[in-house]
mmCIF file of C-alpha atoms in Angstrom:
data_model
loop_
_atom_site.group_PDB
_atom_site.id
_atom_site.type_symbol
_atom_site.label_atom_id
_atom_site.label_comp_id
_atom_site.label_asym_id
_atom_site.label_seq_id
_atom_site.Cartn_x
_atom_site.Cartn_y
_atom_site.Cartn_z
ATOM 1 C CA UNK A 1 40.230 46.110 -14.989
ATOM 2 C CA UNK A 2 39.696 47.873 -17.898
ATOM 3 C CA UNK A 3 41.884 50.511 -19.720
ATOM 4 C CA UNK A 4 41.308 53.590 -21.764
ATOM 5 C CA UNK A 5 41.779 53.611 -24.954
ATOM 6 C CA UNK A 6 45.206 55.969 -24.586
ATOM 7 C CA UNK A 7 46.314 53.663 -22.640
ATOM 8 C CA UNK A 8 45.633 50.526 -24.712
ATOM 9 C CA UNK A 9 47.297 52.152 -27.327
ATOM 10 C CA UNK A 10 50.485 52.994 -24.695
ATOM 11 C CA UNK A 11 51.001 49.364 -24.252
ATOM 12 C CA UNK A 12 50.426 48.169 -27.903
ATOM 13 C CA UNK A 13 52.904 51.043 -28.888
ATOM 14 C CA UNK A 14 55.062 49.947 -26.375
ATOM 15 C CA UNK A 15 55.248 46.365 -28.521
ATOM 16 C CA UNK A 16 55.581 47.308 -32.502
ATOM 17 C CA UNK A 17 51.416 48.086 -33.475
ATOM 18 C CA UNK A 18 51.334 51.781 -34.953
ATOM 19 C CA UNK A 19 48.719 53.896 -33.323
ATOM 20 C CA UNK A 20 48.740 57.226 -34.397
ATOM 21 C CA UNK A 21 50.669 58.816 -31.565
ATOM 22 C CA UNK A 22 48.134 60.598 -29.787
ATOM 23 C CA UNK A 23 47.903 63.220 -26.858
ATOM 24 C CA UNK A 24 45.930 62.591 -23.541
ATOM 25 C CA UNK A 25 44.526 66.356 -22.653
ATOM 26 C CA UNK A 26 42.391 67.286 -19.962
ATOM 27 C CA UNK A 27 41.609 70.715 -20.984
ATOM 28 C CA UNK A 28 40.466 72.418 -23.973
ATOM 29 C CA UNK A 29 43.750 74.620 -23.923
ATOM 30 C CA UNK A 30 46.007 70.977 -23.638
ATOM 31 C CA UNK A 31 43.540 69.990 -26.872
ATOM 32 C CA UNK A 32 44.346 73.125 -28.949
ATOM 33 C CA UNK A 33 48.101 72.666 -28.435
ATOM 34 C CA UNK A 34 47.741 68.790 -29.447
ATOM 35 C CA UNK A 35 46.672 69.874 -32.492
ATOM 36 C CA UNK A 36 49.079 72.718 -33.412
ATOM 37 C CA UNK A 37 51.403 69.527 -33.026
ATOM 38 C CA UNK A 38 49.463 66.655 -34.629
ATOM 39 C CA UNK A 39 47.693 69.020 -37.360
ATOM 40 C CA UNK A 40 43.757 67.775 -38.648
ATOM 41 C CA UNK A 41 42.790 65.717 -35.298
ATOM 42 C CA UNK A 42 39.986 63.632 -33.905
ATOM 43 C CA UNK A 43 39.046 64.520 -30.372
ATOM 44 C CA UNK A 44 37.915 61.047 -28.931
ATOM 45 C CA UNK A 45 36.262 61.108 -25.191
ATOM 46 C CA UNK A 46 37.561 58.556 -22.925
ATOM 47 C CA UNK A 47 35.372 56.385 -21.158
ATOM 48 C CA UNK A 48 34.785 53.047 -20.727
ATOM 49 C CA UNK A 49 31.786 52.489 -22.771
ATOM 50 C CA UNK A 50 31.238 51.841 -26.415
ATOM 51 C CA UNK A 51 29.360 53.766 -29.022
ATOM 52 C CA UNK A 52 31.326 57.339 -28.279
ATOM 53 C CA UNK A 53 30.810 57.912 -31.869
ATOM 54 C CA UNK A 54 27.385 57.669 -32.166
ATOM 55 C CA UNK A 55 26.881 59.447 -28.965
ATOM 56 C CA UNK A 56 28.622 62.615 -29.608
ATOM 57 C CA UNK A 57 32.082 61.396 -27.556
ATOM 58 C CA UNK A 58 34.059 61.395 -31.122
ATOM 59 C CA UNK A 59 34.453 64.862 -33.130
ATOM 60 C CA UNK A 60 36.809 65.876 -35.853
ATOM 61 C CA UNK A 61 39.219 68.572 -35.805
ATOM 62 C CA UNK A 62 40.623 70.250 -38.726
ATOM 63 C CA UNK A 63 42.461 73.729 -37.064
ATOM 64 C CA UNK A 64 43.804 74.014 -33.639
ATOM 65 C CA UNK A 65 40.792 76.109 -32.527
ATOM 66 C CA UNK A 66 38.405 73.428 -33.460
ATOM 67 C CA UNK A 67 40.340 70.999 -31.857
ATOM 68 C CA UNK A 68 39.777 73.529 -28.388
ATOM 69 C CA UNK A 69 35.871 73.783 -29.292
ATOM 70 C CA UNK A 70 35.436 70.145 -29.684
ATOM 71 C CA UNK A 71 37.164 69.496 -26.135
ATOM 72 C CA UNK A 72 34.802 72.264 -24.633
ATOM 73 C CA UNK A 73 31.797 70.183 -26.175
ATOM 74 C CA UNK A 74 33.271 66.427 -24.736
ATOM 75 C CA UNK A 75 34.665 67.606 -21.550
ATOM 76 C CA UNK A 76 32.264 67.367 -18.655
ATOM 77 C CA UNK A 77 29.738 65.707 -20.826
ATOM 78 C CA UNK A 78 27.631 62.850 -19.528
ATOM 79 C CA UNK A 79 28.060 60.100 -21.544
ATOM 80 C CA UNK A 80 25.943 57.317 -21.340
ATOM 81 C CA UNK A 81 26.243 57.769 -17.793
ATOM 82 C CA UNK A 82 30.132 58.318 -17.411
ATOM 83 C CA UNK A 83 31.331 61.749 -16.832
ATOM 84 C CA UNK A 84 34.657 62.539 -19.773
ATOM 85 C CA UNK A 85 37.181 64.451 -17.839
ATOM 86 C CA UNK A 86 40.170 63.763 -20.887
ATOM 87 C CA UNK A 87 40.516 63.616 -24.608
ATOM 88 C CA UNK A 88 42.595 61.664 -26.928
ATOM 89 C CA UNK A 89 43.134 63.950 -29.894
ATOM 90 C CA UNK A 90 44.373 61.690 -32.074
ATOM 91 C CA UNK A 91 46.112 62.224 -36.301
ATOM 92 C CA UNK A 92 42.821 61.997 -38.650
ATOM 93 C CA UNK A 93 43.115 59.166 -40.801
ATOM 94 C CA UNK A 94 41.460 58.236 -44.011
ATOM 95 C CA UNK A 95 40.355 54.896 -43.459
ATOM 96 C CA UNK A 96 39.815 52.511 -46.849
ATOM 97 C CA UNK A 97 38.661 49.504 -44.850
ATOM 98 C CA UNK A 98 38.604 48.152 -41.210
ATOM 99 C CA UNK A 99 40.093 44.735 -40.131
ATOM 100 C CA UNK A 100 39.589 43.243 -36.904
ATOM 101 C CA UNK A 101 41.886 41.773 -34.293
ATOM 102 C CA UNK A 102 41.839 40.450 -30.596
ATOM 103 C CA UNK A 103 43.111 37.728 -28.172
ATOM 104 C CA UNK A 104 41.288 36.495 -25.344
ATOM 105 C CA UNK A 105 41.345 33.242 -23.003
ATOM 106 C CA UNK A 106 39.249 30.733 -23.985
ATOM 107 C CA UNK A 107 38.281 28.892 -20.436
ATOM 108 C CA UNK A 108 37.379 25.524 -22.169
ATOM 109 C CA UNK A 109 40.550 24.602 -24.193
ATOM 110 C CA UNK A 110 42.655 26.956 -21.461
ATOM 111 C CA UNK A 111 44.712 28.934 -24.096
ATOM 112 C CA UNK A 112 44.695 32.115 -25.756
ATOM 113 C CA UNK A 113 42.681 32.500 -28.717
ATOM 114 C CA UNK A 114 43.014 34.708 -31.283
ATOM 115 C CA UNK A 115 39.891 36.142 -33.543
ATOM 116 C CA UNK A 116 40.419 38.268 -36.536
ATOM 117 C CA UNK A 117 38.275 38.923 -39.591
ATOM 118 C CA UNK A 118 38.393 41.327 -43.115
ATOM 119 C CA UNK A 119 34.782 43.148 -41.041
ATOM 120 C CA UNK A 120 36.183 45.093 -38.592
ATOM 121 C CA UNK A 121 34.681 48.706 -37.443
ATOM 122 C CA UNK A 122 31.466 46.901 -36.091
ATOM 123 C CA UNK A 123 30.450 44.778 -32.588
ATOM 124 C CA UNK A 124 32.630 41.612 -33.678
ATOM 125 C CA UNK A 125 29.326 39.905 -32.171
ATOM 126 C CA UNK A 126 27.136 41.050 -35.159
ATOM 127 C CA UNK A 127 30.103 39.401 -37.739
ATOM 128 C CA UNK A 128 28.735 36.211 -39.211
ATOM 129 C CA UNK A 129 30.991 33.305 -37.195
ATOM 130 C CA UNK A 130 31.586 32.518 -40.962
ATOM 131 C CA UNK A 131 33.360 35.457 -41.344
ATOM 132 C CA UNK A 132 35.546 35.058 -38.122
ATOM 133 C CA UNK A 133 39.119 33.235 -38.091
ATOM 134 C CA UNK A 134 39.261 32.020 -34.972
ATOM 135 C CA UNK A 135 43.194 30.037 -34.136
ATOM 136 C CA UNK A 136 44.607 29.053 -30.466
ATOM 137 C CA UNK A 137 47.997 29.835 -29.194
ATOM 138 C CA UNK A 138 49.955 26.965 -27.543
ATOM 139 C CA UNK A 139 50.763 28.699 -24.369
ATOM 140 C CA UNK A 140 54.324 26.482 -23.902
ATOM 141 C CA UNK A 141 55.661 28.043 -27.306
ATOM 142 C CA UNK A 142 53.618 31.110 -27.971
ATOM 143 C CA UNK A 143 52.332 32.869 -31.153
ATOM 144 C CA UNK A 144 54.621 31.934 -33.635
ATOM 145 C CA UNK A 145 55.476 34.193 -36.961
ATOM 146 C CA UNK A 146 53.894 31.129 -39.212
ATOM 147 C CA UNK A 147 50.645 31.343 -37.689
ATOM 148 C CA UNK A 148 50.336 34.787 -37.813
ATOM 149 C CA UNK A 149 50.685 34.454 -41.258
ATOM 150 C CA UNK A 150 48.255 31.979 -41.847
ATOM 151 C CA UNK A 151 45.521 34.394 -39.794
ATOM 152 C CA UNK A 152 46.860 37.231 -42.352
ATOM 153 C CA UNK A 153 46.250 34.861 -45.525
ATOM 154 C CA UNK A 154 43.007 34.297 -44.330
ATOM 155 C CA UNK A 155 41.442 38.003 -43.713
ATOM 156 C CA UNK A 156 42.587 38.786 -47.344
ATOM 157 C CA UNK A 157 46.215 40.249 -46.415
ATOM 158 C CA UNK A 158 48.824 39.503 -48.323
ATOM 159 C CA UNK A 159 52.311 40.260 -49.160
ATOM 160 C CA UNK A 160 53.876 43.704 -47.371
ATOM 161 C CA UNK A 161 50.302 44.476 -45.577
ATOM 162 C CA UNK A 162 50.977 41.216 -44.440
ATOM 163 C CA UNK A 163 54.539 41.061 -42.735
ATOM 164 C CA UNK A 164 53.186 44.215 -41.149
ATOM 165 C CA UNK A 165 49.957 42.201 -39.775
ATOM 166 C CA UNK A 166 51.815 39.895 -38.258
ATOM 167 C CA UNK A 167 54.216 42.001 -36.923
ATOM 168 C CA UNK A 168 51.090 43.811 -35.311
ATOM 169 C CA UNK A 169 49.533 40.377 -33.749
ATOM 170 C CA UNK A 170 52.813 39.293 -32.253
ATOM 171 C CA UNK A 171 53.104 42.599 -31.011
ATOM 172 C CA UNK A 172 49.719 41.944 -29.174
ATOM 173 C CA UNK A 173 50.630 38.770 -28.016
ATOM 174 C CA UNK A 174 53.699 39.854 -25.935
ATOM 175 C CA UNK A 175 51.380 42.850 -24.559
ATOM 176 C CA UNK A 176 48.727 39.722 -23.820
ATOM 177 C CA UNK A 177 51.560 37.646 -22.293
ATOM 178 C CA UNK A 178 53.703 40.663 -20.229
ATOM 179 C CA UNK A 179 50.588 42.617 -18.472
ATOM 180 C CA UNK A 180 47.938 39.593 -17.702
ATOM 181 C CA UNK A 181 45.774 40.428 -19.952
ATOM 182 C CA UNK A 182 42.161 39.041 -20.344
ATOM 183 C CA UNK A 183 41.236 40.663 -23.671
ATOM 184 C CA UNK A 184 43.303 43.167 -26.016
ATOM 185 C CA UNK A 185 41.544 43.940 -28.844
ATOM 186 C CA UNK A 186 41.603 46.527 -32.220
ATOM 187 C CA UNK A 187 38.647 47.182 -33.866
ATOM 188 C CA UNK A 188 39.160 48.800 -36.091
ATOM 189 C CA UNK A 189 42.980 47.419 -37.201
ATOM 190 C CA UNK A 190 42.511 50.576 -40.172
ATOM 191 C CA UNK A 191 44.001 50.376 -43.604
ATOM 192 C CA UNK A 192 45.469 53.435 -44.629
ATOM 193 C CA UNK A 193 47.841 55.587 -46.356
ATOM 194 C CA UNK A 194 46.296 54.208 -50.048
ATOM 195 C CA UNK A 195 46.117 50.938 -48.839
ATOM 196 C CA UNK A 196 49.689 50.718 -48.056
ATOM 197 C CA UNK A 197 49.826 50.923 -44.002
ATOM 198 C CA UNK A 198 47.910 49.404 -41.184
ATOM 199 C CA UNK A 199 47.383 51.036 -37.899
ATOM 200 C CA UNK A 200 45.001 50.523 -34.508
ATOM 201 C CA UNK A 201 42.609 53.345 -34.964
ATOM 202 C CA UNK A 202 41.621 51.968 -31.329
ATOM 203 C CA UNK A 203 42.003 49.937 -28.615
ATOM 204 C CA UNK A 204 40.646 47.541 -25.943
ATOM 205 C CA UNK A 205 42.994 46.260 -23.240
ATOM 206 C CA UNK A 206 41.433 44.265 -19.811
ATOM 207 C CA UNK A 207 43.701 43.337 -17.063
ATOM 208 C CA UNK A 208 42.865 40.489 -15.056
ATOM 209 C CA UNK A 209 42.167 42.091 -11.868
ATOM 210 C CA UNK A 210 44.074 38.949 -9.602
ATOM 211 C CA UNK A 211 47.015 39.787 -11.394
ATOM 212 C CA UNK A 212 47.087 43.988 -10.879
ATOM 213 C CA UNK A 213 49.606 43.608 -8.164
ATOM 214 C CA UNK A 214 51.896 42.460 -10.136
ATOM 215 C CA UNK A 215 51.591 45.789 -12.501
ATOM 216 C CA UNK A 216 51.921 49.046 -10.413
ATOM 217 C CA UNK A 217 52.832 50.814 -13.320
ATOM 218 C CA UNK A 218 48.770 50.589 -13.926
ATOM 219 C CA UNK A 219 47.082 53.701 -12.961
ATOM 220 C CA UNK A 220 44.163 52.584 -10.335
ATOM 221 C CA UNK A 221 40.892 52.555 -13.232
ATOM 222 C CA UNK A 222 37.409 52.582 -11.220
ATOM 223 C CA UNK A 223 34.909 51.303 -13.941
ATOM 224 C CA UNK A 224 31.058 52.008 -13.833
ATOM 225 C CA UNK A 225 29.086 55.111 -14.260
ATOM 226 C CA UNK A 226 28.258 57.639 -11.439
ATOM 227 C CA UNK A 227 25.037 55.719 -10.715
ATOM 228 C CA UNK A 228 26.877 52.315 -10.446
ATOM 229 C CA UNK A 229 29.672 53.505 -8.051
ATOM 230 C CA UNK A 230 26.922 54.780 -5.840
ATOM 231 C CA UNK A 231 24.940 52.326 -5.599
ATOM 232 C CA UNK A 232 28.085 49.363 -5.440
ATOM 233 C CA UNK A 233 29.549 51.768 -2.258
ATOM 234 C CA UNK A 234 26.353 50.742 -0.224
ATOM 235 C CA UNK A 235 27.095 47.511 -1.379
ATOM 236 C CA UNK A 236 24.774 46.457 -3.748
ATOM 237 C CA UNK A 237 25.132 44.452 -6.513
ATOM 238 C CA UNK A 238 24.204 46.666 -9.777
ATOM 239 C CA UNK A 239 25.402 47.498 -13.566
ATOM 240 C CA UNK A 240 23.259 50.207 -15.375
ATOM 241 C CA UNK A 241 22.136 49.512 -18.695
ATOM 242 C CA UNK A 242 20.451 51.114 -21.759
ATOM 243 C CA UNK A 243 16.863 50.404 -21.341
ATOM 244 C CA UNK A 244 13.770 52.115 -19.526
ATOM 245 C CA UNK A 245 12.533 49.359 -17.458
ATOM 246 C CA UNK A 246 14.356 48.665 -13.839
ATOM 247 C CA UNK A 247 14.830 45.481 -12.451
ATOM 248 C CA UNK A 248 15.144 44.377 -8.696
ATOM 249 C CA UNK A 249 15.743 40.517 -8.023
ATOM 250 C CA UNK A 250 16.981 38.842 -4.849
ATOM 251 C CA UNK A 251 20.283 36.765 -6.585
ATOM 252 C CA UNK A 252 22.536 37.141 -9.187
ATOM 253 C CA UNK A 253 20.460 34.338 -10.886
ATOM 254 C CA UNK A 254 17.390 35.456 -10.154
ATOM 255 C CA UNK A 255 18.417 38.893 -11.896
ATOM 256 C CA UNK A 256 19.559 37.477 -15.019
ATOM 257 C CA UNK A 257 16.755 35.663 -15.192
ATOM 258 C CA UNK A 258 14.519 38.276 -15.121
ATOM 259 C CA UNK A 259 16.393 40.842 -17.537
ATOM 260 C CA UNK A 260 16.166 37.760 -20.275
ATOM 261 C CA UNK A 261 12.247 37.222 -19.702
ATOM 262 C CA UNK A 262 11.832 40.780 -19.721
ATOM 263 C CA UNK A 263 13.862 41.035 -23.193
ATOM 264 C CA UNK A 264 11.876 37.939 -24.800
ATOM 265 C CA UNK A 265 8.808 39.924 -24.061
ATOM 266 C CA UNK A 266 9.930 43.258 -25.413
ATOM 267 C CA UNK A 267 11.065 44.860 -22.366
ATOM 268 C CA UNK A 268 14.405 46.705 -22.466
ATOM 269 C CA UNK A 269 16.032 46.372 -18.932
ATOM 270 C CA UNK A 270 17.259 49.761 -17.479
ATOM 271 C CA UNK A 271 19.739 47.456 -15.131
ATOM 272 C CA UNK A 272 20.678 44.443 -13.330
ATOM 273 C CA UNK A 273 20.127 44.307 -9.212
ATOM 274 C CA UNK A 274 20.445 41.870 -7.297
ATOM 275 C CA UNK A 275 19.051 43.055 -4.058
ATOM 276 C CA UNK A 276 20.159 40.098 -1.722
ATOM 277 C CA UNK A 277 18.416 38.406 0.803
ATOM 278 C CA UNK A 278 17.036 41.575 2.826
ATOM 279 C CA UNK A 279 13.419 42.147 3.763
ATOM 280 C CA UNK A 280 13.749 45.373 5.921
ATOM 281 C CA UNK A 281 12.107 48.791 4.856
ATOM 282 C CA UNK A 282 16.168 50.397 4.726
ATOM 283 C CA UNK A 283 17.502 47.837 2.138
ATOM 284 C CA UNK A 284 14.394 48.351 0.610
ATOM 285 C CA UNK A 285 14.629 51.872 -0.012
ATOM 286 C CA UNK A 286 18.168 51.971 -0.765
ATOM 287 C CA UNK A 287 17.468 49.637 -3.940
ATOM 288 C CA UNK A 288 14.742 51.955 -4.970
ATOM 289 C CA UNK A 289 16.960 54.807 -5.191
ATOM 290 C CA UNK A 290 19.304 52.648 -7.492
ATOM 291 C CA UNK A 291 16.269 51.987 -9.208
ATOM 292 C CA UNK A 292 14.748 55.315 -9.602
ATOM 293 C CA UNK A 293 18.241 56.511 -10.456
ATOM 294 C CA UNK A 294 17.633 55.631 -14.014
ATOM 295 C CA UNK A 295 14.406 57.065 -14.480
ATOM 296 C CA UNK A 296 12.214 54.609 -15.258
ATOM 297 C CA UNK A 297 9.167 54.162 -17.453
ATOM 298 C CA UNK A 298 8.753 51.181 -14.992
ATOM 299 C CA UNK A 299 9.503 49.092 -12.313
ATOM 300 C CA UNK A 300 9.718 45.462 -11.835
ATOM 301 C CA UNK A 301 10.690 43.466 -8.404
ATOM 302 C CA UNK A 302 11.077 39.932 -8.604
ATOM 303 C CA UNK A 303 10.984 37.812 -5.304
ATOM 304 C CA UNK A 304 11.572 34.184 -4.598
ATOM 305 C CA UNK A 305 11.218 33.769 -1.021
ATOM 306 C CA UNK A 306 13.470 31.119 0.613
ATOM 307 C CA UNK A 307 14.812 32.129 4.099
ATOM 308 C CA UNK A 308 13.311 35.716 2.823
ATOM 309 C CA UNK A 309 9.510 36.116 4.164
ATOM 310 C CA UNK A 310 7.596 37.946 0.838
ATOM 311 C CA UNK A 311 5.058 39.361 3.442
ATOM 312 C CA UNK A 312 7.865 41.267 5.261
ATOM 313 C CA UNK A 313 9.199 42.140 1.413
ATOM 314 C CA UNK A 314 5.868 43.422 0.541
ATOM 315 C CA UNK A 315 5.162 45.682 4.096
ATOM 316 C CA UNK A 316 8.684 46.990 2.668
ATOM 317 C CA UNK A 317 7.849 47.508 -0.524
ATOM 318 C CA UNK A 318 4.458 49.251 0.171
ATOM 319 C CA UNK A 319 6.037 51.217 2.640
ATOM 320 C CA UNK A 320 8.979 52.764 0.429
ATOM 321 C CA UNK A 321 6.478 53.291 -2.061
ATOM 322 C CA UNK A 322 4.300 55.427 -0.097
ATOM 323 C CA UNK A 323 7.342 56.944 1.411
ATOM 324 C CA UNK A 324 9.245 58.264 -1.973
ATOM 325 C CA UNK A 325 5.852 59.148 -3.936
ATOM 326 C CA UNK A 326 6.545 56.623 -6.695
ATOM 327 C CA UNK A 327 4.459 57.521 -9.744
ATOM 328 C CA UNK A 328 5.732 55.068 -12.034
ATOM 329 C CA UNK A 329 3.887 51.694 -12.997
ATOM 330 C CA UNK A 330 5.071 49.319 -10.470
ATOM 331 C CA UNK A 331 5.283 45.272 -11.052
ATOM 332 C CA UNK A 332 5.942 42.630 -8.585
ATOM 333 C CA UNK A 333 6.179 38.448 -9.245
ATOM 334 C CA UNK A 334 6.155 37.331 -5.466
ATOM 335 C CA UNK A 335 6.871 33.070 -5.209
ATOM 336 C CA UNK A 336 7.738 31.756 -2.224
ATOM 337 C CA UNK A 337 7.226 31.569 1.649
ATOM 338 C CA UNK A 338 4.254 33.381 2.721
ATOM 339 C CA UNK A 339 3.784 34.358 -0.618
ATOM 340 C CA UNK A 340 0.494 34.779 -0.854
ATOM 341 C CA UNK A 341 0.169 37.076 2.133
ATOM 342 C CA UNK A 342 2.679 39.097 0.989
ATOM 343 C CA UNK A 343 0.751 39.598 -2.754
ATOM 344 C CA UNK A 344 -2.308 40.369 -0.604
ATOM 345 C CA UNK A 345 -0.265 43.159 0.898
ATOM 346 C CA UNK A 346 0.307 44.354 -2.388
ATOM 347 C CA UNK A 347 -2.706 44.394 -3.805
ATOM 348 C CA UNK A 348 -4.308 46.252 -0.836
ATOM 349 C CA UNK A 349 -2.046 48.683 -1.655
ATOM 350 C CA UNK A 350 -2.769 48.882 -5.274
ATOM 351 C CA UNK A 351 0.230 46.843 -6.614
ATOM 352 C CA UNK A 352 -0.171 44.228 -9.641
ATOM 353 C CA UNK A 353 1.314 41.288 -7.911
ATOM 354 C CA UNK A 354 2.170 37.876 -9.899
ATOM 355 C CA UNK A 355 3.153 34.149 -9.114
ATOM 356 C CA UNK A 356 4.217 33.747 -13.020
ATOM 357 C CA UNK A 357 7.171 35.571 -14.242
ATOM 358 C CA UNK A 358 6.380 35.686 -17.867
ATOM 359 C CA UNK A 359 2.520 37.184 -16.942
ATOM 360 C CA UNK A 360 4.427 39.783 -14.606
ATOM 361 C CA UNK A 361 7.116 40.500 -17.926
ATOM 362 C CA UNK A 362 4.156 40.951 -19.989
ATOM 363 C CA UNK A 363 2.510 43.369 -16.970
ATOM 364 C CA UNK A 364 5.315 45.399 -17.016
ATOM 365 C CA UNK A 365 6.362 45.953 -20.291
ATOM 366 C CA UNK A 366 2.391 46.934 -21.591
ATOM 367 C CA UNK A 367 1.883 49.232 -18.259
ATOM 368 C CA UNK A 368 5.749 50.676 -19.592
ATOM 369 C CA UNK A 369 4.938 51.537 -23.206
ATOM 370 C CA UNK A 370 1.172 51.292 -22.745
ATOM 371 C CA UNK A 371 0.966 47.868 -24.763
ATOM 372 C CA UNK A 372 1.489 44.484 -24.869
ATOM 373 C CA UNK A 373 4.683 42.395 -25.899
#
């Protein structure tokens, strides 16, 4: 389960790391009083999705009545498909440069691992693995002081900046340790305060979900935007994503699979489904909607029939199609038993049908954008 940032930033507070001391409001009223306390603010939208920034979910502050605009504008906004219903108006800091700090589990050598690196303020996946210093935690002692200095030495921080780095990533640890964590993370760890003090300008905390009854004190966090909790109540497998081309695959696998062709050949998936093993014309339609849901430039259904019959999958497919008036380009790479029945049943009904999924990825992104890969 994931946590918002204010609440990261409750449990790294809660354990030594400086973060600013922000206030949770819910209303642009709560927002303008924040401010008359905190002074020049940042008014940061919480969701559970990166890039608030760059999508409008960040806005500075300098007067209380700027602070109350700026909540007007964020609250109720839909971003990137999650509704903001609170603020975290947060002190404005002058940031000189950004650091970077987390601590995961690594699954192979089954112990913590720290990462930290001098490029914070960026995806730590675009970082150079060069520029990464990546050091395990025997679980049986724990993070010791030493080795937090050694991290420290090695992003460039020395003397006072630090004692208070380490004091910061031991901090994290116990937070790690105490609530089950399966990633806490700052990015960016800020240097501030004329290079003289370090603090988490924000936060990433995951809780392992096995391990939330043992934590009460967690408010209950449902993740996914409105589309996704839709679509996961009628029990379908299904995470939205950024791109303009939907996906429909029968297994996890099979999805994956797809959204990776798709990408080598230009595509930019608009989600992952994995529609199961049913052929009927109701399971049919009910991934549709999920599909149409993200307004599409395309659409493209990939079926490996084992125990499911493609000729059934196609009468279904034809049917919802006729049924909701589909009007965008429609692709479908149909393997399997009585497969090539069921691609006559699609073409009869005017729907590109493939046995190869690369030719059907190359279909579907040049009928989406109106050219080839």
């Amino acid at each position: 389960m994931k946590l918002y940032e204010y609440l990261a930033k409750r449990m790294f507070a809660e354990h030594g790391v400086p973060t600013g001391d922000g206030i949770v409001c819910t209303t642009p009223e709560e927002a303008e009083e924040a401010a008359r306390k905190i002074g020049p603010c940042a008014v940061k939208a919480q969701v559970l999705v990166g890039g608030r920034g760059k999508a409008g979910g960040i806005k500075l502050a300098n007067t209380p009545e700027e602070a109350r605009a700026r909540a007007a504008e964020i609250l109720g906004m839909n971003l990137k498909g999650y509704i903001v219903d609170k603020v975290l108006v947060d002190p404005q800091i002058k940031i000189e440069k950004e650091y970077y700090v987390s601590i995961t589990l690594d699954g192979m050598a089954k112990k913590p691992l720290i990462m930290a690196s001098a490029y914070g303020g960026v995806e730590i996946e675009s970082v150079p693995h060069d520029k990464i210093v990546f050091s395990h935690v025997d679980i049986a002692t724990g993070l010791m002081p030493f080795q937090a200095r050694e991290i420290a030495r090695k992003i460039g921080l020395t003397g006072d900046l630090a004692q208070q780095f380490t004091k910061i990533l031991v901090g994290l640890y116990q937070a790690f340790r105490k609530y089950d964590a399966e990633l806490v993370e700052i990015n960016p760890l800020a240097l501030t305060d004329n290079g003289t003090r370090l603090i988490a300008a924000d936060g990433r905390f995951n809780v392992e979900d096995d391990a939330l009854f043992r934590h009460p004190e967690f408010p209950k966090v449902e993740e996914g935007t409105e589309l996704e909790k839709k679509v996961r109540a009628i029990g379908l497998a299904f995470v939205q994503l950024d791109g303009d081309i939907a996906v429909m695959a029968n297994g996890a696998g099979m999805a994956m699979g797809t959204l990776d062709t798709l990408a080598y050949y230009g595509g930019r998936p608009a989600n992952f489904l994995d529609a199961g093993g049913g052929s009927g014309v109701e399971p049919t339609a009910q991934a549709f909607d999920a599909l149409l849901g993200t307004k599409p430039k395309a659409i493209f259904v990939n079926i490996f029939g084992g125990i499911t019959r493609c000729d059934l999958v196609a009468e279904a497919i034809v049917q919802v199609k006729k049924a909701k008036g589909i009007d965008v380009p429609l692709v479908v790479r149909m393997v399997g038993t009585n497969d090539v029945r069921g691609r006559e049943i699609l073409a009869e009904a005017g729907i590109q049908a493939y046995t190869e999924m690369g030719e059907a990825a190359k279909a579907v992104v040049a009928a989406a954008y109106g050219k080839g890969a």
